[in-house]
Amino acid sequence: MHELSIVAELFTIIEEKAREAGASRVTKVRVLIGEISGVVPELFRTAFHSYKKGTIADRARLEIKITRVKFRCLRCGKEIKTRDISSPDFSHSCPFCGSKEVELQSGRDLYLEKLELET
Amino acid sequence: MAKSKKEVLVLEDILGSNKKLAASIRQKLRENGILAVNLLSSPGSGKTSLLEKIGFCLKDRYRIGVIEGDIETERDAERIRKIGLPAWQIITHGACHLEAKMIARIFDRIPADLDFLFIENVGNLVCPASFDLGESLRLVLLSVPEGDDKPRKYPEAFITSQVFVITKCDLLPHLPFDVERVIREAREINPKLEVFKTSALSGEGLEELCAFLEKKLEELRRQNA
């Protein structure tokens, strides 16, 4: 359960951005959570709503968008998408040329995408 | 006056401050020619025992320091000090992983003339994988009693590591653990993983692992030159 640490970092950014924009309140927070970022969206949500109390975002809604895993084949250069890295039949080989040399491009990141502010 | 609403695009990495701090730690360590190694695994998989053995193997020829991360107690740091190495304990009081800022807080106590700095993370195969500590090398350990199905169940730890150390291999004759399967599945997740089969009890694989660490230290120093 490291979601609370991550939410604490998120609020540091929220408060900084809200201050910069001269906002009186943050009404919506939208985050991008990588499918294999190691963050569980439901736990993130719980952590967000308990952390927000007493902050500038105390009534904010949270929107979560999951970003999917994407690989690139190091041999043929094609982009490979997969929904589930842990599925037992997923062999991590390139479906186009069969190479096992594939590199993870996205799906691990955590981003604060946008904020809705009241000024 | 009516309140006006507006949307602001931010697109900022939530773990950006941890990453920035980790990058500056990594740079300082590299400038001093120190190879920092972050060890990840479940509790009881043998991180401290492996470090004791690596320490024995390398301490006559190299200067080694160890950062120990635990939720409570100085027990691991005490074990490391017993073999004559300096150890700094970080007690997280409940946090399930180390973060770069925890390393930064004790950074001044770490001698600049070390060769190796080992960081033993909090025992947990999930959360520590998300936090860069400024290491140059990440080792994931899996002990034979934990089972050969773990790489696919805990992919992030295996994706973010460069080295996979199978520990407690002396137990292989007694347990249904398929070494070939675990290596195959780990490399399906991360084809570049270096794999070592070790036992802190019998000494199996320790020389090879230490030789690999020495090679990595040489590489780091060659890049500095």
Short mmCIF file of C-alpha atoms in Angstrom, two decimals:
data_model
loop_
_atom_site.label_atom_id
_atom_site.label_comp_id
_atom_site.label_asym_id
_atom_site.label_seq_id
_atom_site.Cartn_x
_atom_site.Cartn_y
_atom_site.Cartn_z
CA MET A 1 0.00 0.00 0.00
CA HIS A 2 2.31 2.76 -1.27
CA GLU A 3 -0.63 4.63 -2.82
CA LEU A 4 -0.79 7.06 0.10
CA SER A 5 2.84 8.14 -0.48
CA ILE A 6 2.03 8.73 -4.13
CA VAL A 7 -1.13 10.67 -3.30
CA ALA A 8 0.93 12.85 -0.92
CA GLU A 9 3.27 13.69 -3.83
CA LEU A 10 0.23 14.39 -6.02
CA PHE A 11 -1.12 16.91 -3.52
CA THR A 12 2.21 18.76 -3.43
CA ILE A 13 1.83 19.30 -7.19
CA ILE A 14 -1.92 20.14 -6.95
CA GLU A 15 -1.32 22.82 -4.32
CA GLU A 16 1.57 24.33 -6.25
CA LYS A 17 -0.39 24.48 -9.53
CA ALA A 18 -3.53 25.85 -7.85
CA ARG A 19 -1.48 28.58 -6.19
CA GLU A 20 0.23 29.49 -9.46
CA ALA A 21 -3.17 29.80 -11.16
CA GLY A 22 -4.63 31.86 -8.31
CA ALA A 23 -7.38 29.29 -7.73
CA SER A 24 -9.61 29.37 -4.68
CA ARG A 25 -10.60 25.75 -5.07
CA VAL A 26 -9.76 22.64 -7.07
CA THR A 27 -12.94 20.93 -8.26
CA LYS A 28 -11.61 18.10 -10.39
CA VAL A 29 -8.36 16.16 -10.62
CA ARG A 30 -7.58 13.88 -13.54
CA VAL A 31 -4.70 11.42 -13.31
CA LEU A 32 -3.19 8.90 -15.70
CA ILE A 33 -2.24 5.61 -14.08
CA GLY A 34 -0.09 3.14 -16.02
CA GLU A 35 -1.53 -0.34 -16.20
CA ILE A 36 1.66 -1.80 -14.72
CA SER A 37 2.69 1.19 -12.61
CA GLY A 38 2.17 -0.91 -9.50
CA VAL A 39 -0.61 1.43 -8.37
CA VAL A 40 -4.03 -0.03 -7.64
CA PRO A 41 -6.66 2.48 -8.86
CA GLU A 42 -9.16 1.64 -6.10
CA LEU A 43 -6.57 2.11 -3.37
CA PHE A 44 -5.42 5.31 -5.04
CA ARG A 45 -9.00 6.58 -4.99
CA THR A 46 -9.44 5.77 -1.29
CA ALA A 47 -6.13 7.42 -0.46
CA PHE A 48 -7.06 10.50 -2.52
CA HIS A 49 -10.38 11.05 -0.80
CA SER A 50 -8.98 10.66 2.69
CA TYR A 51 -6.00 12.90 1.93
CA LYS A 52 -7.99 15.72 0.32
CA LYS A 53 -9.71 16.77 3.56
CA GLY A 54 -8.54 20.20 4.64
CA THR A 55 -6.73 20.90 1.38
CA ILE A 56 -7.61 23.22 -1.51
CA ALA A 57 -9.06 20.15 -3.24
CA ASP A 58 -11.31 19.10 -0.35
CA ARG A 59 -14.35 18.77 -2.60
CA ALA A 60 -12.57 17.65 -5.74
CA ARG A 61 -13.70 14.76 -7.87
CA LEU A 62 -11.07 12.30 -9.00
CA GLU A 63 -10.95 10.98 -12.55
CA ILE A 64 -8.62 8.11 -13.31
CA LYS A 65 -7.57 7.14 -16.80
CA ILE A 66 -5.62 3.92 -17.16
CA THR A 67 -2.82 4.06 -19.71
CA ARG A 68 -2.24 0.77 -21.47
CA VAL A 69 0.96 -1.16 -21.84
CA LYS A 70 2.86 -0.56 -25.07
CA PHE A 71 5.98 -2.33 -26.33
CA ARG A 72 8.32 -1.67 -29.23
CA CYS A 73 10.08 -4.46 -31.06
CA LEU A 74 13.83 -3.88 -31.08
CA ARG A 75 14.24 -5.89 -34.30
CA CYS A 76 11.46 -4.70 -36.62
CA GLY A 77 10.64 -1.47 -34.77
CA LYS A 78 6.87 -2.08 -34.72
CA GLU A 79 4.69 -1.00 -31.83
CA ILE A 80 3.04 -3.78 -29.80
CA LYS A 81 0.06 -3.28 -27.53
CA THR A 82 -1.19 -5.74 -25.03
CA ARG A 83 -3.88 -5.58 -22.46
CA ASP A 84 -2.41 -7.88 -19.93
CA ILE A 85 1.24 -8.39 -19.29
CA SER A 86 0.54 -11.08 -16.68
CA SER A 87 -1.60 -13.28 -18.85
CA PRO A 88 -0.05 -16.74 -19.04
CA ASP A 89 -0.21 -16.97 -22.82
CA PHE A 90 1.51 -13.66 -23.40
CA SER A 91 4.99 -14.59 -24.46
CA HIS A 92 6.43 -11.08 -24.91
CA SER A 93 7.51 -11.88 -28.41
CA CYS A 94 6.81 -9.61 -31.35
CA PRO A 95 3.65 -10.75 -33.17
CA PHE A 96 5.04 -9.32 -36.43
CA CYS A 97 8.56 -10.78 -36.59
CA GLY A 98 8.73 -13.19 -33.64
CA SER A 99 11.68 -11.48 -31.93
CA LYS A 100 11.87 -11.81 -28.14
CA GLU A 101 13.68 -8.49 -27.92
CA VAL A 102 10.83 -6.15 -27.06
CA GLU A 103 11.10 -3.01 -25.00
CA LEU A 104 8.45 -1.48 -22.76
CA GLN A 105 7.45 2.00 -23.96
CA SER A 106 4.58 2.99 -21.71
CA GLY A 107 2.25 1.64 -19.07
CA ARG A 108 4.46 2.34 -16.04
CA ASP A 109 3.87 6.06 -15.66
CA LEU A 110 1.85 8.13 -13.21
CA TYR A 111 0.78 11.59 -14.34
CA LEU A 112 -1.33 14.44 -13.07
CA GLU A 113 -2.99 15.23 -16.40
CA LYS A 114 -5.25 18.17 -15.62
CA LEU A 115 -7.04 20.14 -12.95
CA GLU A 116 -10.36 21.96 -12.94
CA LEU A 117 -10.06 25.10 -10.87
CA GLU A 118 -12.38 27.74 -9.43
CA THR A 119 -11.00 31.23 -9.37
CA MET B 1 -19.39 37.76 -8.46
CA ALA B 2 -20.00 34.38 -9.99
CA LYS B 3 -17.22 31.88 -9.60
CA SER B 4 -15.57 30.91 -12.85
CA LYS B 5 -14.27 27.47 -13.58
CA LYS B 6 -11.34 26.67 -15.80
CA GLU B 7 -9.41 23.61 -16.76
CA VAL B 8 -5.62 23.61 -16.62
CA LEU B 9 -3.48 21.08 -18.40
CA VAL B 10 -0.66 20.00 -16.09
CA LEU B 11 0.86 16.74 -17.40
CA GLU B 12 3.31 16.36 -14.56
CA ASP B 13 4.88 13.12 -13.40
CA ILE B 14 3.46 12.42 -9.93
CA LEU B 15 6.70 10.73 -8.87
CA GLY B 16 8.73 13.46 -10.60
CA SER B 17 10.17 14.86 -7.36
CA ASN B 18 11.31 11.38 -6.28
CA LYS B 19 12.84 10.82 -9.72
CA LYS B 20 14.65 14.18 -9.68
CA LEU B 21 16.06 13.56 -6.23
CA ALA B 22 17.07 10.01 -7.22
CA ALA B 23 18.83 11.36 -10.32
CA SER B 24 20.86 13.81 -8.24
CA ILE B 25 21.79 11.04 -5.74
CA ARG B 26 22.83 8.81 -8.65
CA GLN B 27 24.98 11.55 -10.14
CA LYS B 28 26.77 12.26 -6.83
CA LEU B 29 27.43 8.57 -6.23
CA ARG B 30 28.70 8.07 -9.78
CA GLU B 31 30.98 11.09 -9.55
CA ASN B 32 32.51 9.50 -6.46
CA GLY B 33 32.89 6.21 -8.32
CA ILE B 34 30.44 4.39 -6.03
CA LEU B 35 28.29 1.58 -7.43
CA ALA B 36 24.93 1.73 -5.63
CA VAL B 37 22.87 -1.45 -5.63
CA ASN B 38 19.20 -1.56 -4.57
CA LEU B 39 17.99 -4.98 -3.35
CA LEU B 40 14.29 -5.83 -3.70
CA SER B 41 12.41 -8.90 -2.50
CA SER B 42 9.80 -10.31 -0.14
CA PRO B 43 10.53 -10.49 3.58
CA GLY B 44 12.62 -13.52 4.48
CA SER B 45 13.93 -14.22 0.98
CA GLY B 46 17.50 -13.73 2.12
CA LYS B 47 18.57 -10.15 1.32
CA THR B 48 20.56 -9.67 4.53
CA SER B 49 22.14 -13.14 4.35
CA LEU B 50 23.19 -12.49 0.75
CA LEU B 51 24.65 -9.11 1.76
CA GLU B 52 26.61 -10.74 4.60
CA LYS B 53 28.13 -13.17 2.09
CA ILE B 54 28.84 -10.52 -0.54
CA GLY B 55 30.39 -8.43 2.24
CA PHE B 56 32.70 -11.29 3.26
CA CYS B 57 33.65 -11.89 -0.34
CA LEU B 58 34.49 -8.27 -1.22
CA LYS B 59 35.44 -6.48 2.01
CA ASP B 60 39.18 -7.17 1.89
CA ARG B 61 39.53 -5.55 -1.50
CA TYR B 62 36.81 -2.90 -1.50
CA ARG B 63 35.17 -0.32 0.78
CA ILE B 64 31.56 -1.28 1.30
CA GLY B 65 28.64 0.45 3.03
CA VAL B 66 25.10 -0.77 3.57
CA ILE B 67 21.83 1.11 4.01
CA GLU B 68 19.19 -1.03 5.68
CA GLY B 69 15.51 -0.23 5.21
CA ASP B 70 13.05 -1.72 7.66
CA ILE B 71 9.67 -0.89 9.10
CA GLU B 72 11.01 -1.34 12.63
CA THR B 73 14.26 -2.29 14.48
CA GLU B 74 18.01 -1.96 13.81
CA ARG B 75 18.41 -5.73 13.59
CA ASP B 76 19.62 -5.89 9.98
CA ALA B 77 22.10 -3.03 10.43
CA GLU B 78 23.47 -4.82 13.52
CA ARG B 79 23.98 -8.01 11.48
CA ILE B 80 25.95 -6.08 8.87
CA ARG B 81 28.05 -4.26 11.50
CA LYS B 82 28.96 -7.62 13.02
CA ILE B 83 30.89 -8.52 9.87
CA GLY B 84 32.80 -5.25 10.12
CA LEU B 85 30.96 -3.11 7.60
CA PRO B 86 29.39 0.31 8.21
CA ALA B 87 25.60 0.17 8.10
CA TRP B 88 22.96 2.88 8.34
CA GLN B 89 19.47 1.87 9.37
CA ILE B 90 16.45 3.68 7.95
CA ILE B 91 13.36 2.87 10.02
CA THR B 92 10.26 3.72 8.01
CA HIS B 93 7.74 3.34 10.87
CA GLY B 94 5.19 1.57 8.74
CA ALA B 95 6.02 2.70 5.20
CA CYS B 96 6.32 -0.31 2.93
CA HIS B 97 9.19 0.97 0.75
CA LEU B 98 12.17 3.33 0.71
CA GLU B 99 12.01 6.66 -1.16
CA ALA B 100 14.79 8.86 -2.51
CA LYS B 101 14.15 11.49 0.17
CA MET B 102 14.90 8.92 2.89
CA ILE B 103 18.28 8.23 1.27
CA ALA B 104 18.87 11.99 0.88
CA ARG B 105 18.32 12.53 4.61
CA ILE B 106 21.22 10.26 5.57
CA PHE B 107 23.38 10.98 2.52
CA ASP B 108 25.90 13.13 4.42
CA ARG B 109 26.79 10.18 6.62
CA ILE B 110 27.87 8.04 3.68
CA PRO B 111 31.65 8.23 3.10
CA ALA B 112 32.57 9.55 -0.35
CA ASP B 113 35.37 6.99 -0.76
CA LEU B 114 33.17 3.87 -0.81
CA ASP B 115 33.35 1.41 -3.71
CA PHE B 116 29.98 -0.27 -3.19
CA LEU B 117 26.84 1.06 -1.50
CA PHE B 118 24.21 -1.62 -1.01
CA ILE B 119 20.67 -0.52 -0.19
CA GLU B 120 18.50 -3.24 1.29
CA ASN B 121 14.91 -2.16 0.66
CA VAL B 122 11.97 -2.94 2.94
CA GLY B 123 10.93 -6.57 2.44
CA ASN B 124 8.14 -6.27 -0.14
CA LEU B 125 8.02 -7.45 -3.75
CA VAL B 126 5.48 -4.80 -4.83
CA CYS B 127 5.84 -1.22 -3.61
CA PRO B 128 9.65 -0.68 -3.65
CA ALA B 129 9.62 -1.27 -7.42
CA SER B 130 7.93 2.13 -7.98
CA PHE B 131 10.64 4.21 -6.27
CA ASP B 132 13.99 5.03 -7.82
CA LEU B 133 16.54 5.55 -5.02
CA GLY B 134 19.41 6.71 -7.23
CA GLU B 135 20.92 3.25 -7.59
CA SER B 136 22.96 2.17 -10.60
CA LEU B 137 21.88 -1.43 -10.36
CA ARG B 138 18.67 -3.06 -9.11
CA LEU B 139 18.66 -6.66 -7.92
CA VAL B 140 15.46 -8.61 -7.43
CA LEU B 141 15.74 -11.70 -5.23
CA LEU B 142 13.42 -14.67 -5.18
CA SER B 143 13.97 -17.55 -2.79
CA VAL B 144 13.24 -21.15 -3.72
CA PRO B 145 10.55 -21.61 -0.98
CA GLU B 146 8.54 -18.69 -2.41
CA GLY B 147 7.72 -20.63 -5.57
CA ASP B 148 8.62 -20.48 -9.26
CA ASP B 149 5.45 -18.63 -10.33
CA LYS B 150 6.38 -15.23 -8.93
CA PRO B 151 7.90 -13.24 -11.84
CA ARG B 152 4.59 -13.05 -13.68
CA LYS B 153 2.67 -12.36 -10.47
CA TYR B 154 4.93 -9.45 -9.52
CA PRO B 155 6.04 -8.15 -12.92
CA GLU B 156 7.09 -4.63 -11.97
CA ALA B 157 9.91 -5.79 -9.68
CA PHE B 158 11.29 -7.91 -12.54
CA ILE B 159 10.78 -5.26 -15.24
CA THR B 160 12.66 -2.58 -13.30
CA SER B 161 15.60 -4.79 -12.22
CA GLN B 162 18.74 -5.63 -14.18
CA VAL B 163 19.70 -8.65 -12.08
CA PHE B 164 17.63 -11.58 -10.86
CA VAL B 165 19.13 -13.56 -7.97
CA ILE B 166 17.55 -16.89 -7.05
CA THR B 167 18.37 -17.52 -3.39
CA LYS B 168 18.28 -20.60 -1.12
CA CYS B 169 19.17 -22.91 -4.05
CA ASP B 170 20.41 -25.50 -1.52
CA LEU B 171 16.68 -26.25 -1.02
CA LEU B 172 16.12 -27.19 -4.67
CA PRO B 173 16.37 -30.97 -4.07
CA HIS B 174 13.59 -30.73 -1.48
CA LEU B 175 11.03 -28.47 -3.16
CA PRO B 176 9.07 -28.52 -6.43
CA PHE B 177 10.73 -25.39 -7.82
CA ASP B 178 11.41 -25.36 -11.56
CA VAL B 179 14.52 -23.21 -12.08
CA GLU B 180 14.23 -23.28 -15.87
CA ARG B 181 10.63 -22.10 -15.70
CA VAL B 182 11.36 -19.23 -13.35
CA ILE B 183 14.27 -18.01 -15.49
CA ARG B 184 12.25 -18.35 -18.69
CA GLU B 185 9.28 -16.44 -17.29
CA ALA B 186 11.46 -13.72 -15.77
CA ARG B 187 13.21 -13.22 -19.13
CA GLU B 188 9.88 -13.12 -20.95
CA ILE B 189 9.05 -10.10 -18.81
CA ASN B 190 12.55 -8.62 -19.03
CA PRO B 191 14.82 -10.19 -21.70
CA LYS B 192 17.90 -8.34 -20.44
CA LEU B 193 17.89 -9.83 -16.92
CA GLU B 194 21.19 -11.31 -15.69
CA VAL B 195 20.40 -14.37 -13.61
CA PHE B 196 22.36 -15.88 -10.70
CA LYS B 197 21.55 -19.05 -8.78
CA THR B 198 22.83 -18.71 -5.24
CA SER B 199 22.84 -20.17 -1.78
CA ALA B 200 24.14 -18.20 1.20
CA LEU B 201 24.35 -21.51 3.06
CA SER B 202 26.39 -23.58 0.59
CA GLY B 203 28.12 -20.64 -1.12
CA GLU B 204 26.79 -21.62 -4.57
CA GLY B 205 26.87 -18.81 -7.11
CA LEU B 206 28.33 -16.19 -4.78
CA GLU B 207 31.70 -15.93 -6.51
CA GLU B 208 29.98 -15.39 -9.86
CA LEU B 209 27.68 -12.73 -8.40
CA CYS B 210 30.58 -10.90 -6.74
CA ALA B 211 32.62 -11.04 -9.96
CA PHE B 212 29.64 -9.53 -11.79
CA LEU B 213 29.40 -6.70 -9.23
CA GLU B 214 33.13 -6.01 -9.59
CA LYS B 215 32.71 -5.87 -13.37
CA LYS B 216 29.84 -3.38 -12.97
CA LEU B 217 31.99 -1.19 -10.69
CA GLU B 218 34.77 -1.22 -13.28
CA GLU B 219 32.30 -0.25 -16.02
CA LEU B 220 30.99 2.67 -13.95
CA ARG B 221 34.53 3.92 -13.33
CA ARG B 222 35.48 3.54 -16.96
CA GLN B 223 32.48 5.72 -17.88
CA ASN B 224 33.74 8.33 -15.39
CA ALA B 225 37.27 8.37 -16.82
#
